[in-house]
PDB file of N, CA and C in Angstrom:
ATOM      1  N   MET A  11      92.368 116.428  26.668  1.00 94.00           N
ATOM      2  CA  MET A  11      91.895 117.829  26.594  1.00 94.00           C
ATOM      3  C   MET A  11      91.076 117.946  27.856  1.00 94.00           C
ATOM      4  N   ARG A  12      90.276 117.182  28.141  1.00 95.00           N
ATOM      5  CA  ARG A  12      89.271 117.239  29.072  1.00 95.00           C
ATOM      6  C   ARG A  12      89.823 117.633  30.583  1.00 95.00           C
ATOM      7  N   LEU A  13      91.143 116.971  30.888  1.00 94.00           N
ATOM      8  CA  LEU A  13      91.791 117.429  31.828  1.00 94.00           C
ATOM      9  C   LEU A  13      92.213 118.847  31.702  1.00 94.00           C
ATOM     10  N   CYS A  14      92.706 119.184  30.806  1.00 95.00           N
ATOM     11  CA  CYS A  14      93.261 120.517  30.352  1.00 95.00           C
ATOM     12  C   CYS A  14      92.129 121.684  30.749  1.00 95.00           C
ATOM     13  N   ALA A  15      91.172 121.046  30.062  1.00 96.00           N
ATOM     14  CA  ALA A  15      89.506 122.014  30.096  1.00 96.00           C
ATOM     15  C   ALA A  15      89.270 122.227  31.559  1.00 96.00           C
ATOM     16  N   TRP A  16      89.463 121.033  32.362  1.00 95.00           N
ATOM     17  CA  TRP A  16      89.087 121.095  34.010  1.00 95.00           C
ATOM     18  C   TRP A  16      89.831 122.080  34.866  1.00 95.00           C
ATOM     19  N   TYR A  17      91.122 121.844  34.211  1.00 94.00           N
ATOM     20  CA  TYR A  17      92.536 122.629  35.057  1.00 94.00           C
ATOM     21  C   TYR A  17      91.820 124.380  34.664  1.00 94.00           C
ATOM     22  N   LEU A  18      91.664 124.602  33.858  1.00 95.00           N
ATOM     23  CA  LEU A  18      91.522 126.038  33.598  1.00 95.00           C
ATOM     24  C   LEU A  18      90.297 126.340  33.961  1.00 95.00           C
ATOM     25  N   TYR A  19      88.940 125.792  33.703  1.00 96.00           N
ATOM     26  CA  TYR A  19      87.710 126.176  34.193  1.00 96.00           C
ATOM     27  C   TYR A  19      87.470 125.841  35.238  1.00 96.00           C
ATOM     28  N   GLY A  20      87.964 124.443  36.129  1.00 94.00           N
ATOM     29  CA  GLY A  20      87.516 124.210  37.505  1.00 94.00           C
ATOM     30  C   GLY A  20      88.470 123.989  38.791  1.00 94.00           C
ATOM     31  N   GLU A  21      89.567 124.354  38.187  1.00 93.00           N
ATOM     32  CA  GLU A  21      90.486 124.420  39.705  1.00 93.00           C
ATOM     33  C   GLU A  21      90.435 125.824  39.728  1.00 93.00           C
ATOM     34  N   LYS A  22      90.743 126.105  41.196  1.00 92.00           N
ATOM     35  CA  LYS A  22      90.470 127.320  41.679  1.00 92.00           C
ATOM     36  C   LYS A  22      91.437 127.900  42.785  1.00 92.00           C
ATOM     37  N   HIS A  23      91.970 128.753  42.991  1.00 92.00           N
ATOM     38  CA  HIS A  23      92.694 128.982  43.934  1.00 92.00           C
ATOM     39  C   HIS A  23      92.006 130.835  44.985  1.00 92.00           C
ATOM     40  N   ARG A  24      90.961 130.447  45.726  1.00 92.00           N
ATOM     41  CA  ARG A  24      90.342 131.711  46.520  1.00 92.00           C
ATOM     42  C   ARG A  24      89.328 131.806  45.539  1.00 92.00           C
ATOM     43  N   GLY A  25      88.988 130.912  44.745  1.00 92.00           N
ATOM     44  CA  GLY A  25      87.750 131.195  43.865  1.00 92.00           C
ATOM     45  C   GLY A  25      88.066 131.570  42.476  1.00 92.00           C
ATOM     46  N   TYR A  26      89.320 131.869  42.089  1.00 95.00           N
ATOM     47  CA  TYR A  26      89.691 132.221  40.574  1.00 95.00           C
ATOM     48  C   TYR A  26      90.583 131.154  40.119  1.00 95.00           C
ATOM     49  N   ALA A  27      90.395 131.697  38.722  1.00 95.00           N
ATOM     50  CA  ALA A  27      91.399 130.464  37.920  1.00 95.00           C
ATOM     51  C   ALA A  27      92.738 129.999  38.713  1.00 95.00           C
ATOM     52  N   LEU A  28      92.815 128.948  38.787  1.00 94.00           N
ATOM     53  CA  LEU A  28      94.508 128.714  39.345  1.00 94.00           C
ATOM     54  C   LEU A  28      95.684 128.867  38.289  1.00 94.00           C
ATOM     55  N   ASN A  29      95.382 129.000  37.225  1.00 93.00           N
ATOM     56  CA  ASN A  29      96.393 129.174  36.241  1.00 93.00           C
ATOM     57  C   ASN A  29      96.404 130.573  35.837  1.00 93.00           C
ATOM     58  N   PRO A  30      97.416 131.081  36.168  1.00 93.00           N
ATOM     59  CA  PRO A  30      98.072 132.382  36.204  1.00 93.00           C
ATOM     60  C   PRO A  30      97.601 133.355  34.773  1.00 93.00           C
ATOM     61  N   VAL A  31      97.765 132.568  33.972  1.00 94.00           N
ATOM     62  CA  VAL A  31      97.471 133.106  32.302  1.00 94.00           C
ATOM     63  C   VAL A  31      96.196 133.291  32.443  1.00 94.00           C
ATOM     64  N   ALA A  32      95.326 132.174  32.427  1.00 96.00           N
ATOM     65  CA  ALA A  32      94.064 132.192  32.429  1.00 96.00           C
ATOM     66  C   ALA A  32      93.342 133.527  33.261  1.00 96.00           C
ATOM     67  N   ASN A  33      93.695 133.174  34.627  1.00 96.00           N
ATOM     68  CA  ASN A  33      93.347 134.459  35.475  1.00 96.00           C
ATOM     69  C   ASN A  33      93.577 135.860  34.493  1.00 96.00           C
ATOM     70  N   PHE A  34      94.612 136.083  34.332  1.00 97.00           N
ATOM     71  CA  PHE A  34      94.806 137.402  33.569  1.00 97.00           C
ATOM     72  C   PHE A  34      93.760 137.580  32.702  1.00 97.00           C
ATOM     73  N   HIS A  35      93.687 136.524  31.588  1.00 98.00           N
ATOM     74  CA  HIS A  35      92.980 136.524  30.535  1.00 98.00           C
ATOM     75  C   HIS A  35      91.221 137.026  31.118  1.00 98.00           C
ATOM     76  N   LEU A  36      90.975 136.075  31.833  1.00 98.00           N
ATOM     77  CA  LEU A  36      89.398 136.452  32.282  1.00 98.00           C
ATOM     78  C   LEU A  36      89.336 137.741  33.157  1.00 98.00           C
ATOM     79  N   GLN A  37      90.358 137.917  33.988  1.00 97.00           N
ATOM     80  CA  GLN A  37      90.059 139.396  34.700  1.00 97.00           C
ATOM     81  C   GLN A  37      89.947 140.420  33.655  1.00 97.00           C
ATOM     82  N   ASN A  38      90.440 140.246  32.492  1.00 98.00           N
ATOM     83  CA  ASN A  38      90.055 141.599  31.450  1.00 98.00           C
ATOM     84  C   ASN A  38      88.979 141.110  30.580  1.00 98.00           C
ATOM     85  N   GLY A  39      88.125 139.937  30.970  1.00 98.00           N
ATOM     86  CA  GLY A  39      86.879 140.057  30.002  1.00 98.00           C
ATOM     87  C   GLY A  39      86.983 139.101  29.122  1.00 98.00           C
ATOM     88  N   SER A  40      88.102 138.329  28.976  1.00 98.00           N
ATOM     89  CA  SER A  40      88.161 137.143  27.765  1.00 98.00           C
ATOM     90  C   SER A  40      87.056 135.775  28.013  1.00 98.00           C
ATOM     91  N   VAL A  41      86.844 135.329  27.299  1.00 98.00           N
ATOM     92  CA  VAL A  41      86.024 133.936  26.910  1.00 98.00           C
ATOM     93  C   VAL A  41      87.250 132.952  26.827  1.00 98.00           C
ATOM     94  N   LEU A  42      87.116 131.952  27.509  1.00 98.00           N
ATOM     95  CA  LEU A  42      88.015 130.880  27.494  1.00 98.00           C
ATOM     96  C   LEU A  42      87.662 129.785  26.239  1.00 98.00           C
ATOM     97  N   TRP A  43      88.058 130.171  24.924  1.00 98.00           N
ATOM     98  CA  TRP A  43      87.508 129.914  23.964  1.00 98.00           C
ATOM     99  C   TRP A  43      87.662 128.498  23.318  1.00 98.00           C
ATOM    100  N   ARG A  44      89.055 128.179  23.343  1.00 97.00           N
ATOM    101  CA  ARG A  44      89.318 126.650  22.535  1.00 97.00           C
ATOM    102  C   ARG A  44      90.831 126.207  22.953  1.00 97.00           C
ATOM    103  N   ILE A  45      90.770 125.178  23.433  1.00 97.00           N
ATOM    104  CA  ILE A  45      92.091 123.981  23.757  1.00 97.00           C
ATOM    105  C   ILE A  45      92.449 123.408  22.227  1.00 97.00           C
ATOM    106  N   ASN A  46      93.385 123.406  22.010  1.00 96.00           N
ATOM    107  CA  ASN A  46      94.198 123.101  20.994  1.00 96.00           C
ATOM    108  C   ASN A  46      95.063 122.114  21.077  1.00 96.00           C
ATOM    109  N   TRP A  47      95.138 120.800  20.933  1.00 96.00           N
ATOM    110  CA  TRP A  47      96.009 119.790  20.918  1.00 96.00           C
ATOM    111  C   TRP A  47      97.115 119.966  20.233  1.00 96.00           C
ATOM    112  N   MET A  48      98.221 119.760  20.621  1.00 95.00           N
ATOM    113  CA  MET A  48      99.573 119.855  20.195  1.00 95.00           C
ATOM    114  C   MET A  48      99.771 121.486  19.361  1.00 95.00           C
ATOM    115  N   GLY A  49      99.217 122.507  19.995  1.00 93.00           N
ATOM    116  CA  GLY A  49      99.358 123.709  19.562  1.00 93.00           C
ATOM    117  C   GLY A  49     100.618 124.300  19.646  1.00 93.00           C
ATOM    118  N   ASP A  50     101.605 123.995  20.587  1.00 93.00           N
ATOM    119  CA  ASP A  50     102.637 124.410  21.008  1.00 93.00           C
ATOM    120  C   ASP A  50     103.711 123.171  21.119  1.00 93.00           C
ATOM    121  N   THR A  51     104.355 122.380  19.909  1.00 95.00           N
ATOM    122  CA  THR A  51     105.221 121.476  20.030  1.00 95.00           C
ATOM    123  C   THR A  51     106.578 121.913  20.070  1.00 95.00           C
ATOM    124  N   SER A  52     106.743 123.229  20.540  1.00 95.00           N
ATOM    125  CA  SER A  52     108.233 123.499  20.756  1.00 95.00           C
ATOM    126  C   SER A  52     108.592 122.519  22.493  1.00 95.00           C
ATOM    127  N   PRO A  53     109.828 122.610  22.231  1.00 95.00           N
ATOM    128  CA  PRO A  53     110.377 121.890  23.496  1.00 95.00           C
ATOM    129  C   PRO A  53     109.827 122.547  24.774  1.00 95.00           C
ATOM    130  N   ARG A  54     109.769 123.925  25.008  1.00 94.00           N
ATOM    131  CA  ARG A  54     109.183 124.473  26.138  1.00 94.00           C
ATOM    132  C   ARG A  54     107.515 124.224  26.263  1.00 94.00           C
ATOM    133  N   GLY A  55     107.053 124.415  24.951  1.00 92.00           N
ATOM    134  CA  GLY A  55     105.618 124.073  25.151  1.00 92.00           C
ATOM    135  C   GLY A  55     105.075 122.615  25.604  1.00 92.00           C
ATOM    136  N   ILE A  56     105.825 121.305  24.889  1.00 95.00           N
ATOM    137  CA  ILE A  56     105.821 120.103  25.507  1.00 95.00           C
ATOM    138  C   ILE A  56     106.172 120.262  26.713  1.00 95.00           C
ATOM    139  N   GLY A  57     107.531 120.662  27.415  1.00 93.00           N
ATOM    140  CA  GLY A  57     107.623 120.592  28.477  1.00 93.00           C
ATOM    141  C   GLY A  57     106.607 121.825  29.881  1.00 93.00           C
ATOM    142  N   ALA A  58     106.129 122.397  29.378  1.00 90.00           N
ATOM    143  CA  ALA A  58     105.180 123.235  29.872  1.00 90.00           C
ATOM    144  C   ALA A  58     103.654 122.754  30.065  1.00 90.00           C
ATOM    145  N   SER A  59     103.320 122.528  28.871  1.00 91.00           N
ATOM    146  CA  SER A  59     102.042 122.237  28.695  1.00 91.00           C
ATOM    147  C   SER A  59     101.425 121.209  27.972  1.00 91.00           C
ATOM    148  N   CYS A  60     102.487 120.127  28.034  1.00 94.00           N
ATOM    149  CA  CYS A  60     102.275 118.659  26.879  1.00 94.00           C
ATOM    150  C   CYS A  60     101.878 119.216  25.707  1.00 94.00           C
ATOM    151  N   GLY A  61     102.162 120.116  25.208  1.00 93.00           N
ATOM    152  CA  GLY A  61     101.853 120.773  23.769  1.00 93.00           C
ATOM    153  C   GLY A  61     100.552 121.586  23.558  1.00 93.00           C
ATOM    154  N   MET A  62      99.599 121.481  24.960  1.00 95.00           N
ATOM    155  CA  MET A  62      98.642 122.290  24.685  1.00 95.00           C
ATOM    156  C   MET A  62      98.681 123.562  24.364  1.00 95.00           C
ATOM    157  N   MET A  63      97.953 124.435  23.584  1.00 95.00           N
ATOM    158  CA  MET A  63      97.566 125.314  23.796  1.00 95.00           C
ATOM    159  C   MET A  63      96.055 126.050  23.934  1.00 95.00           C
ATOM    160  N   VAL A  64      96.087 127.386  24.696  1.00 96.00           N
ATOM    161  CA  VAL A  64      94.554 127.831  24.843  1.00 96.00           C
ATOM    162  C   VAL A  64      94.503 128.952  24.294  1.00 96.00           C
ATOM    163  N   ASN A  65      93.207 128.918  23.558  1.00 97.00           N
ATOM    164  CA  ASN A  65      92.684 130.356  22.814  1.00 97.00           C
ATOM    165  C   ASN A  65      91.964 131.110  23.756  1.00 97.00           C
ATOM    166  N   TYR A  66      92.334 132.461  24.057  1.00 98.00           N
ATOM    167  CA  TYR A  66      91.018 133.310  24.941  1.00 98.00           C
ATOM    168  C   TYR A  66      90.476 134.209  23.786  1.00 98.00           C
ATOM    169  N   ARG A  67      89.215 134.507  23.940  1.00 98.00           N
ATOM    170  CA  ARG A  67      88.565 135.512  22.738  1.00 98.00           C
ATOM    171  C   ARG A  67      87.844 136.813  23.381  1.00 98.00           C
ATOM    172  N   TYR A  68      88.447 137.590  23.001  1.00 98.00           N
ATOM    173  CA  TYR A  68      87.838 138.778  23.936  1.00 98.00           C
ATOM    174  C   TYR A  68      86.609 139.601  22.539  1.00 98.00           C
ATOM    175  N   PHE A  69      85.411 139.320  22.996  1.00 98.00           N
ATOM    176  CA  PHE A  69      84.541 140.062  22.333  1.00 98.00           C
ATOM    177  C   PHE A  69      84.299 141.415  22.928  1.00 98.00           C
ATOM    178  N   LEU A  70      84.489 142.304  22.315  1.00 97.00           N
ATOM    179  CA  LEU A  70      84.481 143.761  22.725  1.00 97.00           C
ATOM    180  C   LEU A  70      83.551 144.127  23.496  1.00 97.00           C
ATOM    181  N   GLU A  71      82.182 143.853  22.930  1.00 98.00           N
ATOM    182  CA  GLU A  71      80.953 144.437  23.731  1.00 98.00           C
ATOM    183  C   GLU A  71      80.560 143.436  24.932  1.00 98.00           C
ATOM    184  N   ASP A  72      81.395 142.528  25.051  1.00 98.00           N
ATOM    185  CA  ASP A  72      81.309 141.517  26.351  1.00 98.00           C
ATOM    186  C   ASP A  72      82.276 141.826  27.410  1.00 98.00           C
ATOM    187  N   THR A  73      83.356 142.196  27.204  1.00 98.00           N
ATOM    188  CA  THR A  73      84.605 142.369  27.827  1.00 98.00           C
ATOM    189  C   THR A  73      84.488 142.966  29.364  1.00 98.00           C
ATOM    190  N   ALA A  74      83.492 143.901  29.492  1.00 98.00           N
ATOM    191  CA  ALA A  74      83.259 144.768  30.665  1.00 98.00           C
ATOM    192  C   ALA A  74      82.488 143.646  31.340  1.00 98.00           C
ATOM    193  N   SER A  75      81.273 143.134  30.859  1.00 98.00           N
ATOM    194  CA  SER A  75      80.274 142.331  31.591  1.00 98.00           C
ATOM    195  C   SER A  75      80.952 140.865  32.050  1.00 98.00           C
ATOM    196  N   ASN A  76      81.906 140.443  31.156  1.00 98.00           N
ATOM    197  CA  ASN A  76      82.368 139.061  31.541  1.00 98.00           C
ATOM    198  C   ASN A  76      83.715 139.537  32.725  1.00 98.00           C
ATOM    199  N   SER A  77      84.326 140.482  32.664  1.00 98.00           N
ATOM    200  CA  SER A  77      85.349 140.658  33.828  1.00 98.00           C
ATOM    201  C   SER A  77      84.600 141.079  35.083  1.00 98.00           C
ATOM    202  N   ALA A  78      83.635 141.723  35.168  1.00 98.00           N
ATOM    203  CA  ALA A  78      82.669 142.115  36.307  1.00 98.00           C
ATOM    204  C   ALA A  78      82.191 140.807  36.982  1.00 98.00           C
ATOM    205  N   ALA A  79      81.710 139.824  35.923  1.00 97.00           N
ATOM    206  CA  ALA A  79      81.449 138.619  36.393  1.00 97.00           C
ATOM    207  C   ALA A  79      82.340 137.848  36.969  1.00 97.00           C
ATOM    208  N   TYR A  80      83.611 137.655  36.485  1.00 97.00           N
ATOM    209  CA  TYR A  80      84.353 137.062  37.053  1.00 97.00           C
ATOM    210  C   TYR A  80      85.109 137.566  38.378  1.00 97.00           C
ATOM    211  N   LEU A  81      85.420 138.763  38.232  1.00 97.00           N
ATOM    212  CA  LEU A  81      85.930 139.436  39.575  1.00 97.00           C
ATOM    213  C   LEU A  81      84.727 139.345  40.457  1.00 97.00           C
ATOM    214  N   GLY A  82      83.486 139.638  40.331  1.00 96.00           N
ATOM    215  CA  GLY A  82      82.414 139.683  41.195  1.00 96.00           C
ATOM    216  C   GLY A  82      81.931 138.598  41.795  1.00 96.00           C
ATOM    217  N   SER A  83      81.535 137.263  40.868  1.00 96.00           N
ATOM    218  CA  SER A  83      81.058 136.455  41.413  1.00 96.00           C
ATOM    219  C   SER A  83      82.011 134.888  40.927  1.00 96.00           C
ATOM    220  N   LYS A  84      83.067 135.343  40.333  1.00 96.00           N
ATOM    221  CA  LYS A  84      84.053 134.339  40.092  1.00 96.00           C
ATOM    222  C   LYS A  84      83.513 133.340  38.929  1.00 96.00           C
ATOM    223  N   SER A  85      82.638 133.714  38.226  1.00 95.00           N
ATOM    224  CA  SER A  85      82.086 133.243  37.123  1.00 95.00           C
ATOM    225  C   SER A  85      82.894 133.309  36.062  1.00 95.00           C
ATOM    226  N   ILE A  86      83.459 131.945  35.317  1.00 97.00           N
ATOM    227  CA  ILE A  86      84.275 131.992  34.002  1.00 97.00           C
ATOM    228  C   ILE A  86      82.973 131.738  32.794  1.00 97.00           C
ATOM    229  N   LYS A  87      83.302 132.583  31.912  1.00 97.00           N
ATOM    230  CA  LYS A  87      82.677 132.572  30.510  1.00 97.00           C
ATOM    231  C   LYS A  87      83.861 131.655  29.611  1.00 97.00           C
ATOM    232  N   ALA A  88      82.978 130.688  29.113  1.00 98.00           N
ATOM    233  CA  ALA A  88      83.686 129.446  28.456  1.00 98.00           C
ATOM    234  C   ALA A  88      82.821 128.952  27.287  1.00 98.00           C
ATOM    235  N   SER A  89      83.438 128.812  25.971  1.00 98.00           N
ATOM    236  CA  SER A  89      82.934 128.203  25.020  1.00 98.00           C
ATOM    237  C   SER A  89      82.292 127.050  25.267  1.00 98.00           C
ATOM    238  N   GLU A  90      81.157 126.699  24.181  1.00 98.00           N
ATOM    239  CA  GLU A  90      80.657 125.206  24.092  1.00 98.00           C
ATOM    240  C   GLU A  90      81.484 124.354  24.035  1.00 98.00           C
ATOM    241  N   GLN A  91      82.871 124.307  23.214  1.00 97.00           N
ATOM    242  CA  GLN A  91      83.815 123.389  23.253  1.00 97.00           C
ATOM    243  C   GLN A  91      84.335 123.014  24.223  1.00 97.00           C
ATOM    244  N   VAL A  92      84.690 124.150  25.369  1.00 98.00           N
ATOM    245  CA  VAL A  92      85.538 123.969  26.413  1.00 98.00           C
ATOM    246  C   VAL A  92      84.486 123.482  27.596  1.00 98.00           C
ATOM    247  N   LEU A  93      83.413 123.962  27.470  1.00 98.00           N
ATOM    248  CA  LEU A  93      81.980 123.597  28.400  1.00 98.00           C
ATOM    249  C   LEU A  93      81.504 121.829  28.400  1.00 98.00           C
ATOM    250  N   ALA A  94      82.071 121.639  27.089  1.00 97.00           N
ATOM    251  CA  ALA A  94      81.622 120.372  26.877  1.00 97.00           C
ATOM    252  C   ALA A  94      82.980 119.060  27.167  1.00 97.00           C
ATOM    253  N   LEU A  95      83.916 119.667  27.128  1.00 97.00           N
ATOM    254  CA  LEU A  95      85.303 119.001  27.693  1.00 97.00           C
ATOM    255  C   LEU A  95      85.249 118.930  29.006  1.00 97.00           C
ATOM    256  N   VAL A  96      84.536 119.987  29.760  1.00 97.00           N
ATOM    257  CA  VAL A  96      84.546 119.761  31.504  1.00 97.00           C
ATOM    258  C   VAL A  96      83.760 118.956  31.782  1.00 97.00           C
ATOM    259  N   SER A  97      82.469 118.930  31.072  1.00 96.00           N
ATOM    260  CA  SER A  97      81.227 118.096  31.323  1.00 96.00           C
ATOM    261  C   SER A  97      81.941 116.668  31.084  1.00 96.00           C
ATOM    262  N   GLN A  98      82.472 116.329  30.126  1.00 96.00           N
ATOM    263  CA  GLN A  98      82.749 114.872  29.866  1.00 96.00           C
ATOM    264  C   GLN A  98      83.978 114.803  30.910  1.00 96.00           C
ATOM    265  N   PHE A  99      85.016 115.364  31.295  1.00 95.00           N
ATOM    266  CA  PHE A  99      85.828 115.461  32.563  1.00 95.00           C
ATOM    267  C   PHE A  99      84.935 115.104  33.812  1.00 95.00           C
ATOM    268  N   GLN A 100      84.085 115.695  34.228  1.00 94.00           N
ATOM    269  CA  GLN A 100      83.213 115.310  35.106  1.00 94.00           C
ATOM    270  C   GLN A 100      82.452 114.078  35.139  1.00 94.00           C
ATOM    271  N   GLN A 101      82.196 113.712  34.049  1.00 94.00           N
ATOM    272  CA  GLN A 101      81.231 112.695  34.032  1.00 94.00           C
ATOM    273  C   GLN A 101      82.260 111.219  34.451  1.00 94.00           C
ATOM    274  N   ASN A 102      83.299 111.411  33.735  1.00 91.00           N
ATOM    275  CA  ASN A 102      84.382 110.378  33.719  1.00 91.00           C
ATOM    276  C   ASN A 102      85.462 110.352  34.994  1.00 91.00           C
ATOM    277  N   SER A 103      85.727 111.482  35.535  1.00 83.00           N
ATOM    278  CA  SER A 103      86.554 111.600  36.582  1.00 83.00           C
ATOM    279  C   SER A 103      85.977 110.964  37.840  1.00 83.00           C
ATOM    280  N   LYS A 104      87.279 110.470  38.723  1.00 77.00           N
ATOM    281  CA  LYS A 104      87.210 109.850  39.903  1.00 77.00           C
ATOM    282  C   LYS A 104      87.913 110.765  41.014  1.00 77.00           C
ATOM    283  N   LEU A 105      88.093 112.258  40.446  1.00 70.00           N
ATOM    284  CA  LEU A 105      88.771 113.122  41.598  1.00 70.00           C
ATOM    285  C   LEU A 105      87.256 113.905  42.405  1.00 70.00           C
TER     286      LEU A 105
END
């Protein structure tokens, strides 16, 4: 879960999220909201993402500002749950 959070939040390509689905949602103003362990146990889900599933949440009043922040300063808005996982990854990682 920590590695998944880091991949979605911290791994970048030219400053934007490396994952194309994350990049799509973040460009449209979403918040990286929740990572679900074994959220997709289909054969495709296991093969593509080890069963992990991610929720992006759209707060309509914030989508324009979130999108502008992401596109302008490459800042990703994330929930406390995701940020806690990112922090745990950073503390324990040897990368």
